[in-house]
Amino acid sequence: YIITEVPPAGPAGVAVQSNLIVIGDGLLAVNGASVEGKAVPEIVQEILGPEHSSVQLSISPMQNGRPAGNVKTVELLRMRPGTIPPDATGIARMVEAPPAEQDVPLPPGWVQETDPSSGRVYYVNHQLKTF
């Protein structure tokens, strides 16, 4: 799903103003659960929640309707639009990804691949034909 607009006075608006979310980015997951195949009202319900709780959105730049770039996770503090303090401290933040294990080689036959629809990384052994 392409992010086309957000409530400007809400937490997502703070994320847009902070360049954490860019209008045109793709929403890939909410709290780690893929949004693929879900209806927009269902996704909205997943994003909404108790005030002052947090929600994590996995987003990616999009190109030709597909994720094109690094997936980033933005955490928003759920607040009603219009109730955000002027300094907006702690309302939207980037979630740091765990350190990459680039120095550890994969076992023989295993390769790292990326699912083009979700941007998730997975590993496959083409010799054994296993995941």
PDB file of C-alpha atoms in Angstrom:
ATOM      1  CA  TYR A   1       0.000   0.000   0.000  1.00  0.00           C
ATOM      2  CA  ILE A   2       1.270   3.435  -0.930  1.00  0.00           C
ATOM      3  CA  ILE A   3       1.088   6.130   1.753  1.00  0.00           C
ATOM      4  CA  THR A   4      -0.792   8.940   0.015  1.00  0.00           C
ATOM      5  CA  GLU A   5      -1.773  11.119   2.970  1.00  0.00           C
ATOM      6  CA  VAL A   6      -1.596  11.239   6.754  1.00  0.00           C
ATOM      7  CA  PRO A   7      -3.421  13.384   9.322  1.00  0.00           C
ATOM      8  CA  PRO A   8      -1.060  16.374   9.566  1.00  0.00           C
ATOM      9  CA  ALA A   9      -1.859  17.007  13.251  1.00  0.00           C
ATOM     10  CA  GLY A  10      -1.334  13.345  14.239  1.00  0.00           C
ATOM     11  CA  PRO A  11       1.719  11.196  14.978  1.00  0.00           C
ATOM     12  CA  ALA A  12       2.145  10.212  11.317  1.00  0.00           C
ATOM     13  CA  GLY A  13       2.131  13.918  10.448  1.00  0.00           C
ATOM     14  CA  VAL A  14       5.013  14.403  12.889  1.00  0.00           C
ATOM     15  CA  ALA A  15       6.837  11.524  11.157  1.00  0.00           C
ATOM     16  CA  VAL A  16       6.299  13.174   7.760  1.00  0.00           C
ATOM     17  CA  GLN A  17       7.525  16.540   9.076  1.00  0.00           C
ATOM     18  CA  SER A  18      10.612  14.754  10.459  1.00  0.00           C
ATOM     19  CA  ASN A  19      11.206  12.963   7.106  1.00  0.00           C
ATOM     20  CA  LEU A  20      10.820   9.569   8.787  1.00  0.00           C
ATOM     21  CA  ILE A  21       7.893   8.847   6.477  1.00  0.00           C
ATOM     22  CA  VAL A  22       7.671  10.210   2.943  1.00  0.00           C
ATOM     23  CA  ILE A  23       4.354  10.501   1.127  1.00  0.00           C
ATOM     24  CA  GLY A  24       4.697   7.877  -1.609  1.00  0.00           C
ATOM     25  CA  ASP A  25       6.467   5.338   0.630  1.00  0.00           C
ATOM     26  CA  GLY A  26       4.972   1.872   0.770  1.00  0.00           C
ATOM     27  CA  LEU A  27       3.542   0.456   3.983  1.00  0.00           C
ATOM     28  CA  LEU A  28       4.747  -3.149   4.212  1.00  0.00           C
ATOM     29  CA  ALA A  29       3.882  -4.188   7.772  1.00  0.00           C
ATOM     30  CA  VAL A  30       2.225  -3.033  10.994  1.00  0.00           C
ATOM     31  CA  ASN A  31       3.855  -4.311  14.189  1.00  0.00           C
ATOM     32  CA  GLY A  32       5.738  -6.863  12.115  1.00  0.00           C
ATOM     33  CA  ALA A  33       2.646  -8.316  10.409  1.00  0.00           C
ATOM     34  CA  SER A  34       2.529  -7.937   6.619  1.00  0.00           C
ATOM     35  CA  VAL A  35      -0.291  -5.795   5.202  1.00  0.00           C
ATOM     36  CA  GLU A  36      -0.255  -7.701   1.914  1.00  0.00           C
ATOM     37  CA  GLY A  37      -3.756  -8.806   0.938  1.00  0.00           C
ATOM     38  CA  LYS A  38      -5.461  -6.869   3.723  1.00  0.00           C
ATOM     39  CA  ALA A  39      -8.211  -4.313   3.169  1.00  0.00           C
ATOM     40  CA  VAL A  40      -7.461  -0.688   4.024  1.00  0.00           C
ATOM     41  CA  PRO A  41      -9.992  -0.572   6.923  1.00  0.00           C
ATOM     42  CA  GLU A  42      -8.302  -3.616   8.475  1.00  0.00           C
ATOM     43  CA  ILE A  43      -4.881  -1.957   8.203  1.00  0.00           C
ATOM     44  CA  VAL A  44      -6.239   1.254   9.737  1.00  0.00           C
ATOM     45  CA  GLN A  45      -7.620  -0.727  12.688  1.00  0.00           C
ATOM     46  CA  GLU A  46      -4.192  -2.314  13.205  1.00  0.00           C
ATOM     47  CA  ILE A  47      -2.555   1.120  13.233  1.00  0.00           C
ATOM     48  CA  LEU A  48      -5.117   2.659  15.583  1.00  0.00           C
ATOM     49  CA  GLY A  49      -4.947   1.607  19.199  1.00  0.00           C
ATOM     50  CA  PRO A  50      -5.000   2.783  22.784  1.00  0.00           C
ATOM     51  CA  GLU A  51      -3.757   6.318  23.211  1.00  0.00           C
ATOM     52  CA  HIS A  52      -0.128   6.526  24.409  1.00  0.00           C
ATOM     53  CA  SER A  53       0.659   2.986  23.171  1.00  0.00           C
ATOM     54  CA  SER A  54       3.044   2.563  20.254  1.00  0.00           C
ATOM     55  CA  VAL A  55       2.771   1.097  16.791  1.00  0.00           C
ATOM     56  CA  GLN A  56       5.609   0.134  14.462  1.00  0.00           C
ATOM     57  CA  LEU A  57       5.272   0.687  10.717  1.00  0.00           C
ATOM     58  CA  SER A  58       7.655  -1.004   8.281  1.00  0.00           C
ATOM     59  CA  ILE A  59       7.984   1.203   5.228  1.00  0.00           C
ATOM     60  CA  SER A  60      10.059   1.369   2.077  1.00  0.00           C
ATOM     61  CA  PRO A  61      10.510   3.715  -0.846  1.00  0.00           C
ATOM     62  CA  MET A  62       8.507   2.422  -3.807  1.00  0.00           C
ATOM     63  CA  GLN A  63       9.289   2.174  -7.502  1.00  0.00           C
ATOM     64  CA  ASN A  64       6.779   0.869 -10.040  1.00  0.00           C
ATOM     65  CA  GLY A  65       4.547  -0.325  -7.202  1.00  0.00           C
ATOM     66  CA  ARG A  66       7.269  -2.413  -5.544  1.00  0.00           C
ATOM     67  CA  PRO A  67       9.575  -1.811  -2.567  1.00  0.00           C
ATOM     68  CA  ALA A  68      12.772  -0.215  -3.827  1.00  0.00           C
ATOM     69  CA  GLY A  69      15.300   0.347  -1.117  1.00  0.00           C
ATOM     70  CA  ASN A  70      15.916  -0.397   2.485  1.00  0.00           C
ATOM     71  CA  VAL A  71      12.954  -1.226   4.663  1.00  0.00           C
ATOM     72  CA  LYS A  72      12.876   0.990   7.720  1.00  0.00           C
ATOM     73  CA  THR A  73      10.740   0.734  10.809  1.00  0.00           C
ATOM     74  CA  VAL A  74       9.167   3.847  12.268  1.00  0.00           C
ATOM     75  CA  GLU A  75       7.593   3.763  15.708  1.00  0.00           C
ATOM     76  CA  LEU A  76       4.726   6.145  16.418  1.00  0.00           C
ATOM     77  CA  LEU A  77       3.232   6.991  19.786  1.00  0.00           C
ATOM     78  CA  ARG A  78      -0.527   6.799  19.338  1.00  0.00           C
ATOM     79  CA  MET A  79      -2.143  10.143  20.127  1.00  0.00           C
ATOM     80  CA  ARG A  80      -5.297  11.865  18.985  1.00  0.00           C
ATOM     81  CA  PRO A  81      -4.655  14.480  16.297  1.00  0.00           C
ATOM     82  CA  GLY A  82      -4.436  17.912  17.851  1.00  0.00           C
ATOM     83  CA  THR A  83      -3.203  16.673  21.252  1.00  0.00           C
ATOM     84  CA  ILE A  84       0.481  16.474  20.324  1.00  0.00           C
ATOM     85  CA  PRO A  85       2.707  18.844  22.328  1.00  0.00           C
ATOM     86  CA  PRO A  86       4.465  21.617  20.371  1.00  0.00           C
ATOM     87  CA  ASP A  87       7.918  20.032  20.668  1.00  0.00           C
ATOM     88  CA  ALA A  88       6.554  16.585  19.591  1.00  0.00           C
ATOM     89  CA  THR A  89       9.375  14.852  21.474  1.00  0.00           C
ATOM     90  CA  GLY A  90       9.115  11.077  21.335  1.00  0.00           C
ATOM     91  CA  ILE A  91       6.069  10.991  19.057  1.00  0.00           C
ATOM     92  CA  ALA A  92       7.868   9.445  16.062  1.00  0.00           C
ATOM     93  CA  ARG A  93      11.231   7.740  15.935  1.00  0.00           C
ATOM     94  CA  MET A  94      13.252   5.421  13.748  1.00  0.00           C
ATOM     95  CA  VAL A  95      13.675   1.935  15.183  1.00  0.00           C
ATOM     96  CA  GLU A  96      17.257   0.805  14.896  1.00  0.00           C
ATOM     97  CA  ALA A  97      17.736  -2.431  13.003  1.00  0.00           C
ATOM     98  CA  PRO A  98      19.810  -5.137  14.667  1.00  0.00           C
ATOM     99  CA  PRO A  99      23.425  -5.135  13.530  1.00  0.00           C
ATOM    100  CA  ALA A 100      23.963  -6.960  10.266  1.00  0.00           C
ATOM    101  CA  GLU A 101      25.878 -10.186  10.444  1.00  0.00           C
ATOM    102  CA  GLN A 102      27.823  -9.465   7.271  1.00  0.00           C
ATOM    103  CA  ASP A 103      31.076 -10.908   8.635  1.00  0.00           C
ATOM    104  CA  VAL A 104      29.572 -14.361   9.178  1.00  0.00           C
ATOM    105  CA  PRO A 105      29.613 -16.405   5.955  1.00  0.00           C
ATOM    106  CA  LEU A 106      26.638 -18.570   5.078  1.00  0.00           C
ATOM    107  CA  PRO A 107      27.080 -22.354   5.069  1.00  0.00           C
ATOM    108  CA  PRO A 108      27.910 -23.934   1.683  1.00  0.00           C
ATOM    109  CA  GLY A 109      24.950 -23.922  -0.694  1.00  0.00           C
ATOM    110  CA  TRP A 110      22.955 -21.274   1.185  1.00  0.00           C
ATOM    111  CA  VAL A 111      22.186 -17.840  -0.302  1.00  0.00           C
ATOM    112  CA  GLN A 112      20.414 -14.776   0.998  1.00  0.00           C
ATOM    113  CA  GLU A 113      17.464 -13.556  -1.060  1.00  0.00           C
ATOM    114  CA  THR A 114      14.865 -10.822  -0.651  1.00  0.00           C
ATOM    115  CA  ASP A 115      11.136 -11.224  -1.202  1.00  0.00           C
ATOM    116  CA  PRO A 116      10.305  -8.483  -3.748  1.00  0.00           C
ATOM    117  CA  SER A 117       6.753  -7.998  -2.462  1.00  0.00           C
ATOM    118  CA  SER A 118       7.565  -7.587   1.240  1.00  0.00           C
ATOM    119  CA  GLY A 119      11.246  -6.650   1.238  1.00  0.00           C
ATOM    120  CA  ARG A 120      11.940  -9.366   3.803  1.00  0.00           C
ATOM    121  CA  VAL A 121      15.213 -11.250   3.695  1.00  0.00           C
ATOM    122  CA  TYR A 122      15.169 -15.048   3.651  1.00  0.00           C
ATOM    123  CA  TYR A 123      17.705 -17.814   3.117  1.00  0.00           C
ATOM    124  CA  VAL A 124      17.483 -20.744   0.722  1.00  0.00           C
ATOM    125  CA  ASN A 125      19.658 -23.706  -0.115  1.00  0.00           C
ATOM    126  CA  HIS A 126      19.303 -24.348  -3.855  1.00  0.00           C
ATOM    127  CA  GLN A 127      21.292 -27.556  -3.629  1.00  0.00           C
ATOM    128  CA  LEU A 128      19.044 -29.123  -0.978  1.00  0.00           C
ATOM    129  CA  LYS A 129      15.965 -27.186  -2.163  1.00  0.00           C
ATOM    130  CA  THR A 130      15.087 -26.177   1.402  1.00  0.00           C
ATOM    131  CA  PHE A 131      14.241 -22.943   3.155  1.00  0.00           C
TER     132      PHE A 131
END
